[in-house]
Amino acid sequence: MAVDEYPLPVTETLTALQVMRDAPVIPVIVLHDPAHAVPLARALVEGGIRMLEVTLRTPQARDCIEAIAREVPQAVPGAGTLRSAADVQAARLAGARFGVSPGYTASLGRACREQGLPLLPGVATASEVLAAQEDGYTELKFFPAMQAGGLSMLKAWHGPFGDVAFCPTGGITPANAGDFLALPNVVCVGGSWLVPADALAAGDWARITRLAREAVALQRVAR
Ligand code: 3PG
């Protein structure tokens, strides 16, 4: 998707593939202070990263998603760590435009379809890929990527699951991201390294913009 297509109209529903294609990296964000949300989103957008996965792991996460949705029109806030239908509803109410989950259940998939929320469901086994596919999900988060088999697992899956696009997440770093992005079945990777806790605490937005720019420059094979 070209930069000049943004800001996206707030009513536009994205597909999971659009979310994955927008940049080589989806940042996995953990926010404890709502005051960080807007400057962080602006810093990431400035660096070329617009799809922002704010994990529902802190009591402040929903307020942070809401603030980004309201105040940073160039950003597309998403909700991570979705584990239940209630999480999906909370994410939607806060203004999340995509969801990411660590695993997959049929009820989570159903809730996302009912709420019109594009979902990147987490999978770590072939049976989980089949279950997600059975419910129509063909863009999947491979989680936890390094612990669940890393590059060799994705290479093995390319045979039986050649029609699935993966976003490996968990243990991805600037040092190994390029290897994952060189695989034909990897459209993007997820990672927390773009938003280091110390940079957040210090309000070092320039460092976060730098990290985002470096991430955007990563080469990928699949689009
Ligand atoms: C997570 O859910 O925390 C993600 O997998 C991020 O993992 P990372 O910190 O290894 O990037």
PDB file of C-alpha atoms and ligand atoms in Angstrom:
ATOM      1  CA  MET A   1       0.000   0.000   0.000  1.00  0.00           C
ATOM      2  CA  ALA A   2       1.492   3.318  -1.000  1.00  0.00           C
ATOM      3  CA  VAL A   3       2.188   6.008   1.553  1.00  0.00           C
ATOM      4  CA  ASP A   4       0.002   8.505  -0.281  1.00  0.00           C
ATOM      5  CA  GLU A   5      -3.046   6.294   0.298  1.00  0.00           C
ATOM      6  CA  TYR A   6      -2.987   7.447   3.937  1.00  0.00           C
ATOM      7  CA  PRO A   7      -4.647   8.523   6.096  1.00  0.00           C
ATOM      8  CA  LEU A   8      -7.124   5.737   5.466  1.00  0.00           C
ATOM      9  CA  PRO A   9     -10.769   6.681   5.905  1.00  0.00           C
ATOM     10  CA  VAL A  10     -11.801   5.708   9.420  1.00  0.00           C
ATOM     11  CA  THR A  11     -14.624   3.593   8.100  1.00  0.00           C
ATOM     12  CA  GLU A  12     -12.454   1.517   5.783  1.00  0.00           C
ATOM     13  CA  THR A  13     -12.167  -2.122   6.785  1.00  0.00           C
ATOM     14  CA  LEU A  14      -8.753  -3.538   6.134  1.00  0.00           C
ATOM     15  CA  THR A  15      -7.925  -7.107   5.286  1.00  0.00           C
ATOM     16  CA  ALA A  16      -5.372  -9.021   7.315  1.00  0.00           C
ATOM     17  CA  LEU A  17      -3.182  -9.119   4.216  1.00  0.00           C
ATOM     18  CA  GLN A  18      -3.258  -5.316   3.918  1.00  0.00           C
ATOM     19  CA  VAL A  19      -2.198  -5.088   7.553  1.00  0.00           C
ATOM     20  CA  MET A  20       0.707  -7.454   6.900  1.00  0.00           C
ATOM     21  CA  ARG A  21       1.804  -5.829   3.665  1.00  0.00           C
ATOM     22  CA  ASP A  22       1.999  -2.302   4.945  1.00  0.00           C
ATOM     23  CA  ALA A  23       5.521  -2.631   6.355  1.00  0.00           C
ATOM     24  CA  PRO A  24       8.031  -5.424   6.947  1.00  0.00           C
ATOM     25  CA  VAL A  25       7.530  -5.217  10.729  1.00  0.00           C
ATOM     26  CA  ILE A  26       4.471  -4.945  12.974  1.00  0.00           C
ATOM     27  CA  PRO A  27       5.596  -3.506  16.302  1.00  0.00           C
ATOM     28  CA  VAL A  28       4.394  -5.382  19.388  1.00  0.00           C
ATOM     29  CA  ILE A  29       3.716  -2.578  21.846  1.00  0.00           C
ATOM     30  CA  VAL A  30       3.284  -2.754  25.626  1.00  0.00           C
ATOM     31  CA  LEU A  31       2.101   0.527  27.123  1.00  0.00           C
ATOM     32  CA  HIS A  32       1.708   1.307  30.810  1.00  0.00           C
ATOM     33  CA  ASP A  33       1.231   5.046  30.464  1.00  0.00           C
ATOM     34  CA  PRO A  34      -1.515   6.472  28.240  1.00  0.00           C
ATOM     35  CA  ALA A  35       0.548   9.654  27.895  1.00  0.00           C
ATOM     36  CA  HIS A  36       3.041   7.648  25.817  1.00  0.00           C
ATOM     37  CA  ALA A  37       0.503   6.445  23.266  1.00  0.00           C
ATOM     38  CA  VAL A  38       0.194   9.472  20.988  1.00  0.00           C
ATOM     39  CA  PRO A  39       3.868  10.521  20.835  1.00  0.00           C
ATOM     40  CA  LEU A  40       4.830   6.894  20.304  1.00  0.00           C
ATOM     41  CA  ALA A  41       2.358   6.459  17.456  1.00  0.00           C
ATOM     42  CA  ARG A  42       3.602   9.685  15.866  1.00  0.00           C
ATOM     43  CA  ALA A  43       7.210   8.538  16.172  1.00  0.00           C
ATOM     44  CA  LEU A  44       6.450   5.207  14.505  1.00  0.00           C
ATOM     45  CA  VAL A  45       4.424   6.846  11.725  1.00  0.00           C
ATOM     46  CA  GLU A  46       7.272   9.296  11.175  1.00  0.00           C
ATOM     47  CA  GLY A  47       9.523   6.284  10.639  1.00  0.00           C
ATOM     48  CA  GLY A  48       7.076   4.681   8.190  1.00  0.00           C
ATOM     49  CA  ILE A  49       5.298   2.200  10.476  1.00  0.00           C
ATOM     50  CA  ARG A  50       1.535   2.660  10.662  1.00  0.00           C
ATOM     51  CA  MET A  51       0.153  -0.710  11.724  1.00  0.00           C
ATOM     52  CA  LEU A  52       0.547  -0.617  15.501  1.00  0.00           C
ATOM     53  CA  GLU A  53      -0.220  -3.672  17.641  1.00  0.00           C
ATOM     54  CA  VAL A  54      -0.981  -2.455  21.147  1.00  0.00           C
ATOM     55  CA  THR A  55      -1.151  -5.514  23.383  1.00  0.00           C
ATOM     56  CA  LEU A  56      -4.080  -5.849  25.773  1.00  0.00           C
ATOM     57  CA  ARG A  57      -1.677  -6.757  28.562  1.00  0.00           C
ATOM     58  CA  THR A  58      -1.954  -3.666  30.669  1.00  0.00           C
ATOM     59  CA  PRO A  59      -4.978  -1.938  32.161  1.00  0.00           C
ATOM     60  CA  GLN A  60      -4.031   1.139  30.121  1.00  0.00           C
ATOM     61  CA  ALA A  61      -4.005  -0.598  26.726  1.00  0.00           C
ATOM     62  CA  ARG A  62      -7.565   0.282  25.731  1.00  0.00           C
ATOM     63  CA  ASP A  63      -7.110   3.963  26.574  1.00  0.00           C
ATOM     64  CA  CYS A  64      -3.917   3.931  24.534  1.00  0.00           C
ATOM     65  CA  ILE A  65      -5.664   2.439  21.488  1.00  0.00           C
ATOM     66  CA  GLU A  66      -8.441   4.978  21.862  1.00  0.00           C
ATOM     67  CA  ALA A  67      -5.990   7.887  22.041  1.00  0.00           C
ATOM     68  CA  ILE A  68      -4.126   6.711  18.934  1.00  0.00           C
ATOM     69  CA  ALA A  69      -7.377   6.197  17.014  1.00  0.00           C
ATOM     70  CA  ARG A  70      -8.558   9.667  17.981  1.00  0.00           C
ATOM     71  CA  GLU A  71      -5.381  11.700  17.641  1.00  0.00           C
ATOM     72  CA  VAL A  72      -3.115  10.040  15.078  1.00  0.00           C
ATOM     73  CA  PRO A  73      -5.122   9.590  11.877  1.00  0.00           C
ATOM     74  CA  GLN A  74      -2.093   8.318   9.949  1.00  0.00           C
ATOM     75  CA  ALA A  75      -1.722   5.384  12.346  1.00  0.00           C
ATOM     76  CA  VAL A  76      -3.797   2.209  12.276  1.00  0.00           C
ATOM     77  CA  PRO A  77      -4.107   0.941  15.837  1.00  0.00           C
ATOM     78  CA  GLY A  78      -4.590  -2.769  16.364  1.00  0.00           C
ATOM     79  CA  ALA A  79      -5.052  -4.823  19.499  1.00  0.00           C
ATOM     80  CA  GLY A  80      -2.692  -7.642  20.398  1.00  0.00           C
ATOM     81  CA  THR A  81      -2.936 -10.476  22.908  1.00  0.00           C
ATOM     82  CA  LEU A  82      -6.620 -11.074  22.063  1.00  0.00           C
ATOM     83  CA  ARG A  83      -7.593 -14.194  24.009  1.00  0.00           C
ATOM     84  CA  SER A  84     -11.393 -14.098  24.214  1.00  0.00           C
ATOM     85  CA  ALA A  85     -14.544 -12.751  22.607  1.00  0.00           C
ATOM     86  CA  ALA A  86     -14.641 -10.135  25.381  1.00  0.00           C
ATOM     87  CA  ASP A  87     -11.159  -8.956  24.370  1.00  0.00           C
ATOM     88  CA  VAL A  88     -12.346  -8.637  20.767  1.00  0.00           C
ATOM     89  CA  GLN A  89     -15.290  -6.495  21.809  1.00  0.00           C
ATOM     90  CA  ALA A  90     -13.099  -4.310  24.019  1.00  0.00           C
ATOM     91  CA  ALA A  91     -10.623  -3.882  21.177  1.00  0.00           C
ATOM     92  CA  ARG A  92     -13.339  -2.857  18.763  1.00  0.00           C
ATOM     93  CA  LEU A  93     -14.874  -0.392  21.209  1.00  0.00           C
ATOM     94  CA  ALA A  94     -11.472   1.203  21.750  1.00  0.00           C
ATOM     95  CA  GLY A  95     -11.071   1.707  18.000  1.00  0.00           C
ATOM     96  CA  ALA A  96      -8.739  -1.142  17.067  1.00  0.00           C
ATOM     97  CA  ARG A  97      -8.799  -1.842  13.330  1.00  0.00           C
ATOM     98  CA  PHE A  98      -7.084  -5.218  13.416  1.00  0.00           C
ATOM     99  CA  GLY A  99      -6.415  -7.900  15.982  1.00  0.00           C
ATOM    100  CA  VAL A 100      -3.593 -10.266  16.766  1.00  0.00           C
ATOM    101  CA  SER A 101      -3.880 -13.304  19.034  1.00  0.00           C
ATOM    102  CA  PRO A 102      -1.267 -15.610  20.547  1.00  0.00           C
ATOM    103  CA  GLY A 103      -3.310 -18.687  19.600  1.00  0.00           C
ATOM    104  CA  TYR A 104      -6.528 -19.611  17.842  1.00  0.00           C
ATOM    105  CA  THR A 105      -9.950 -20.787  18.963  1.00  0.00           C
ATOM    106  CA  ALA A 106     -13.125 -21.014  16.923  1.00  0.00           C
ATOM    107  CA  SER A 107     -14.898 -18.617  19.312  1.00  0.00           C
ATOM    108  CA  LEU A 108     -12.159 -16.023  18.902  1.00  0.00           C
ATOM    109  CA  GLY A 109     -12.452 -16.339  15.132  1.00  0.00           C
ATOM    110  CA  ARG A 110     -16.230 -16.036  15.303  1.00  0.00           C
ATOM    111  CA  ALA A 111     -16.061 -12.943  17.532  1.00  0.00           C
ATOM    112  CA  CYS A 112     -13.686 -11.243  15.099  1.00  0.00           C
ATOM    113  CA  ARG A 113     -15.923 -12.021  12.141  1.00  0.00           C
ATOM    114  CA  GLU A 114     -18.979 -10.744  14.032  1.00  0.00           C
ATOM    115  CA  GLN A 115     -17.170  -7.544  15.006  1.00  0.00           C
ATOM    116  CA  GLY A 116     -15.668  -7.108  11.538  1.00  0.00           C
ATOM    117  CA  LEU A 117     -12.158  -7.141  12.961  1.00  0.00           C
ATOM    118  CA  PRO A 118      -9.433  -8.537  10.687  1.00  0.00           C
ATOM    119  CA  LEU A 119      -7.474 -11.074  12.756  1.00  0.00           C
ATOM    120  CA  LEU A 120      -3.982 -12.492  12.593  1.00  0.00           C
ATOM    121  CA  PRO A 121      -4.421 -15.632  14.688  1.00  0.00           C
ATOM    122  CA  GLY A 122      -1.400 -17.221  16.325  1.00  0.00           C
ATOM    123  CA  VAL A 123      -0.427 -20.772  15.381  1.00  0.00           C
ATOM    124  CA  ALA A 124       2.442 -23.014  16.401  1.00  0.00           C
ATOM    125  CA  THR A 125       1.448 -26.417  14.989  1.00  0.00           C
ATOM    126  CA  ALA A 126       0.147 -27.818  11.712  1.00  0.00           C
ATOM    127  CA  SER A 127      -3.172 -28.729  13.361  1.00  0.00           C
ATOM    128  CA  GLU A 128      -3.621 -25.127  14.472  1.00  0.00           C
ATOM    129  CA  VAL A 129      -2.962 -23.942  10.922  1.00  0.00           C
ATOM    130  CA  LEU A 130      -5.669 -26.354   9.730  1.00  0.00           C
ATOM    131  CA  ALA A 131      -8.150 -25.163  12.372  1.00  0.00           C
ATOM    132  CA  ALA A 132      -7.585 -21.506  11.467  1.00  0.00           C
ATOM    133  CA  GLN A 133      -7.786 -22.257   7.742  1.00  0.00           C
ATOM    134  CA  GLU A 134     -11.001 -24.189   8.266  1.00  0.00           C
ATOM    135  CA  ASP A 135     -12.521 -20.963   9.602  1.00  0.00           C
ATOM    136  CA  GLY A 136     -11.218 -18.919   6.693  1.00  0.00           C
ATOM    137  CA  TYR A 137      -8.008 -17.517   8.189  1.00  0.00           C
ATOM    138  CA  THR A 138      -5.089 -17.733   5.766  1.00  0.00           C
ATOM    139  CA  GLU A 139      -2.883 -14.948   7.169  1.00  0.00           C
ATOM    140  CA  LEU A 140      -1.422 -16.220  10.399  1.00  0.00           C
ATOM    141  CA  LYS A 141       0.980 -15.188  13.118  1.00  0.00           C
ATOM    142  CA  PHE A 142       3.590 -17.888  13.758  1.00  0.00           C
ATOM    143  CA  PHE A 143       4.075 -17.716  17.515  1.00  0.00           C
ATOM    144  CA  PRO A 144       6.352 -18.077  19.390  1.00  0.00           C
ATOM    145  CA  ALA A 145       8.441 -18.168  16.241  1.00  0.00           C
ATOM    146  CA  MET A 146      11.889 -18.974  17.577  1.00  0.00           C
ATOM    147  CA  GLN A 147      10.732 -21.430  20.223  1.00  0.00           C
ATOM    148  CA  ALA A 148       8.298 -23.193  17.857  1.00  0.00           C
ATOM    149  CA  GLY A 149      10.826 -24.032  15.152  1.00  0.00           C
ATOM    150  CA  GLY A 150      11.942 -20.759  13.607  1.00  0.00           C
ATOM    151  CA  LEU A 151      13.055 -20.618   9.997  1.00  0.00           C
ATOM    152  CA  SER A 152      13.108 -24.377   9.475  1.00  0.00           C
ATOM    153  CA  MET A 153       9.492 -24.754  10.612  1.00  0.00           C
ATOM    154  CA  LEU A 154       8.337 -22.093   8.154  1.00  0.00           C
ATOM    155  CA  LYS A 155      10.341 -23.755   5.363  1.00  0.00           C
ATOM    156  CA  ALA A 156       8.701 -27.091   6.166  1.00  0.00           C
ATOM    157  CA  TRP A 157       5.240 -25.508   6.216  1.00  0.00           C
ATOM    158  CA  HIS A 158       5.711 -23.915   2.829  1.00  0.00           C
ATOM    159  CA  GLY A 159       5.008 -27.314   1.224  1.00  0.00           C
ATOM    160  CA  PRO A 160       1.628 -28.239   2.747  1.00  0.00           C
ATOM    161  CA  PHE A 161       0.600 -24.641   3.501  1.00  0.00           C
ATOM    162  CA  GLY A 162       1.830 -22.851   0.396  1.00  0.00           C
ATOM    163  CA  ASP A 163      -1.329 -20.721   0.414  1.00  0.00           C
ATOM    164  CA  VAL A 164      -0.747 -19.341   3.905  1.00  0.00           C
ATOM    165  CA  ALA A 165       1.053 -16.055   4.650  1.00  0.00           C
ATOM    166  CA  PHE A 166       2.872 -15.903   7.971  1.00  0.00           C
ATOM    167  CA  CYS A 167       3.921 -13.178  10.371  1.00  0.00           C
ATOM    168  CA  PRO A 168       6.508 -14.817  12.617  1.00  0.00           C
ATOM    169  CA  THR A 169       6.629 -13.200  16.053  1.00  0.00           C
ATOM    170  CA  GLY A 170       8.521 -14.043  19.229  1.00  0.00           C
ATOM    171  CA  GLY A 171      12.296 -13.840  19.307  1.00  0.00           C
ATOM    172  CA  ILE A 172      12.580 -11.846  16.083  1.00  0.00           C
ATOM    173  CA  THR A 173      15.349  -9.238  16.201  1.00  0.00           C
ATOM    174  CA  PRO A 174      16.983  -6.837  13.753  1.00  0.00           C
ATOM    175  CA  ALA A 175      19.680  -9.505  13.359  1.00  0.00           C
ATOM    176  CA  ASN A 176      17.396 -12.336  12.244  1.00  0.00           C
ATOM    177  CA  ALA A 177      14.406 -10.456  10.748  1.00  0.00           C
ATOM    178  CA  GLY A 178      16.007 -10.408   7.290  1.00  0.00           C
ATOM    179  CA  ASP A 179      16.311 -14.214   7.257  1.00  0.00           C
ATOM    180  CA  PHE A 180      12.596 -14.573   7.978  1.00  0.00           C
ATOM    181  CA  LEU A 181      11.618 -11.924   5.442  1.00  0.00           C
ATOM    182  CA  ALA A 182      13.613 -13.796   2.787  1.00  0.00           C
ATOM    183  CA  LEU A 183      11.147 -16.715   3.014  1.00  0.00           C
ATOM    184  CA  PRO A 184       8.408 -16.799   0.368  1.00  0.00           C
ATOM    185  CA  ASN A 185       5.672 -17.454   2.944  1.00  0.00           C
ATOM    186  CA  VAL A 186       6.606 -14.572   5.268  1.00  0.00           C
ATOM    187  CA  VAL A 187       4.960 -11.236   4.467  1.00  0.00           C
ATOM    188  CA  CYS A 188       6.062  -9.425   7.632  1.00  0.00           C
ATOM    189  CA  VAL A 189       7.425 -10.147  11.088  1.00  0.00           C
ATOM    190  CA  GLY A 190       6.275  -8.960  14.497  1.00  0.00           C
ATOM    191  CA  GLY A 191       8.565  -7.746  17.232  1.00  0.00           C
ATOM    192  CA  SER A 192       8.862  -5.656  20.341  1.00  0.00           C
ATOM    193  CA  TRP A 193      12.290  -4.287  19.519  1.00  0.00           C
ATOM    194  CA  LEU A 194      10.893  -1.196  17.796  1.00  0.00           C
ATOM    195  CA  VAL A 195       9.542   0.079  21.107  1.00  0.00           C
ATOM    196  CA  PRO A 196      12.174  -0.499  23.789  1.00  0.00           C
ATOM    197  CA  ALA A 197      10.917   0.057  27.341  1.00  0.00           C
ATOM    198  CA  ASP A 198      13.810   2.390  28.147  1.00  0.00           C
ATOM    199  CA  ALA A 199      13.150   4.566  25.091  1.00  0.00           C
ATOM    200  CA  LEU A 200       9.492   4.821  26.119  1.00  0.00           C
ATOM    201  CA  ALA A 201      10.402   5.714  29.704  1.00  0.00           C
ATOM    202  CA  ALA A 202      12.827   8.378  28.514  1.00  0.00           C
ATOM    203  CA  GLY A 203      10.457   9.719  25.860  1.00  0.00           C
ATOM    204  CA  ASP A 204      13.194   9.105  23.305  1.00  0.00           C
ATOM    205  CA  TRP A 205      10.867   9.320  20.311  1.00  0.00           C
ATOM    206  CA  ALA A 206      13.721  10.039  17.912  1.00  0.00           C
ATOM    207  CA  ARG A 207      15.260   6.649  18.719  1.00  0.00           C
ATOM    208  CA  ILE A 208      11.938   4.941  18.033  1.00  0.00           C
ATOM    209  CA  THR A 209      11.617   6.748  14.703  1.00  0.00           C
ATOM    210  CA  ARG A 210      15.146   5.579  13.831  1.00  0.00           C
ATOM    211  CA  LEU A 211      14.288   1.983  14.699  1.00  0.00           C
ATOM    212  CA  ALA A 212      11.128   2.227  12.592  1.00  0.00           C
ATOM    213  CA  ARG A 213      13.074   3.576   9.601  1.00  0.00           C
ATOM    214  CA  GLU A 214      15.554   0.704   9.871  1.00  0.00           C
ATOM    215  CA  ALA A 215      12.669  -1.769  10.013  1.00  0.00           C
ATOM    216  CA  VAL A 216      10.992  -0.268   6.939  1.00  0.00           C
ATOM    217  CA  ALA A 217      14.258  -0.642   5.011  1.00  0.00           C
ATOM    218  CA  LEU A 218      14.344  -4.425   5.571  1.00  0.00           C
ATOM    219  CA  GLN A 219      14.013  -6.315   2.295  1.00  0.00           C
ATOM    220  CA  ARG A 220      11.297  -8.923   1.876  1.00  0.00           C
ATOM    221  CA  VAL A 221      10.521 -11.417  -0.826  1.00  0.00           C
ATOM    222  CA  ALA A 222       6.775 -11.976  -0.359  1.00  0.00           C
ATOM    223  CA  ARG A 223       4.295  -9.118  -0.585  1.00  0.00           C
TER     224      ARG A 223
HETATM  225  C1  3PG B   1       4.917 -10.945  22.319  1.00  0.00           C
HETATM  226  O1  3PG B   1       3.778 -11.322  22.220  1.00  0.00           O
HETATM  227  O2  3PG B   1       5.450 -10.516  23.351  1.00  0.00           O
HETATM  228  C2  3PG B   1       5.674 -10.989  21.056  1.00  0.00           C
HETATM  229  O3  3PG B   1       5.884 -12.286  20.697  1.00  0.00           O
HETATM  230  C3  3PG B   1       6.907 -10.197  21.086  1.00  0.00           C
HETATM  231  O4  3PG B   1       7.994 -11.006  21.226  1.00  0.00           O
HETATM  232  P1  3PG B   1       9.433 -10.358  21.201  1.00  0.00           P
HETATM  233  O5  3PG B   1       9.545  -9.528  22.449  1.00  0.00           O
HETATM  234  O6  3PG B   1      10.351 -11.541  21.211  1.00  0.00           O
HETATM  235  O7  3PG B   1       9.535  -9.517  19.959  1.00  0.00           O
END
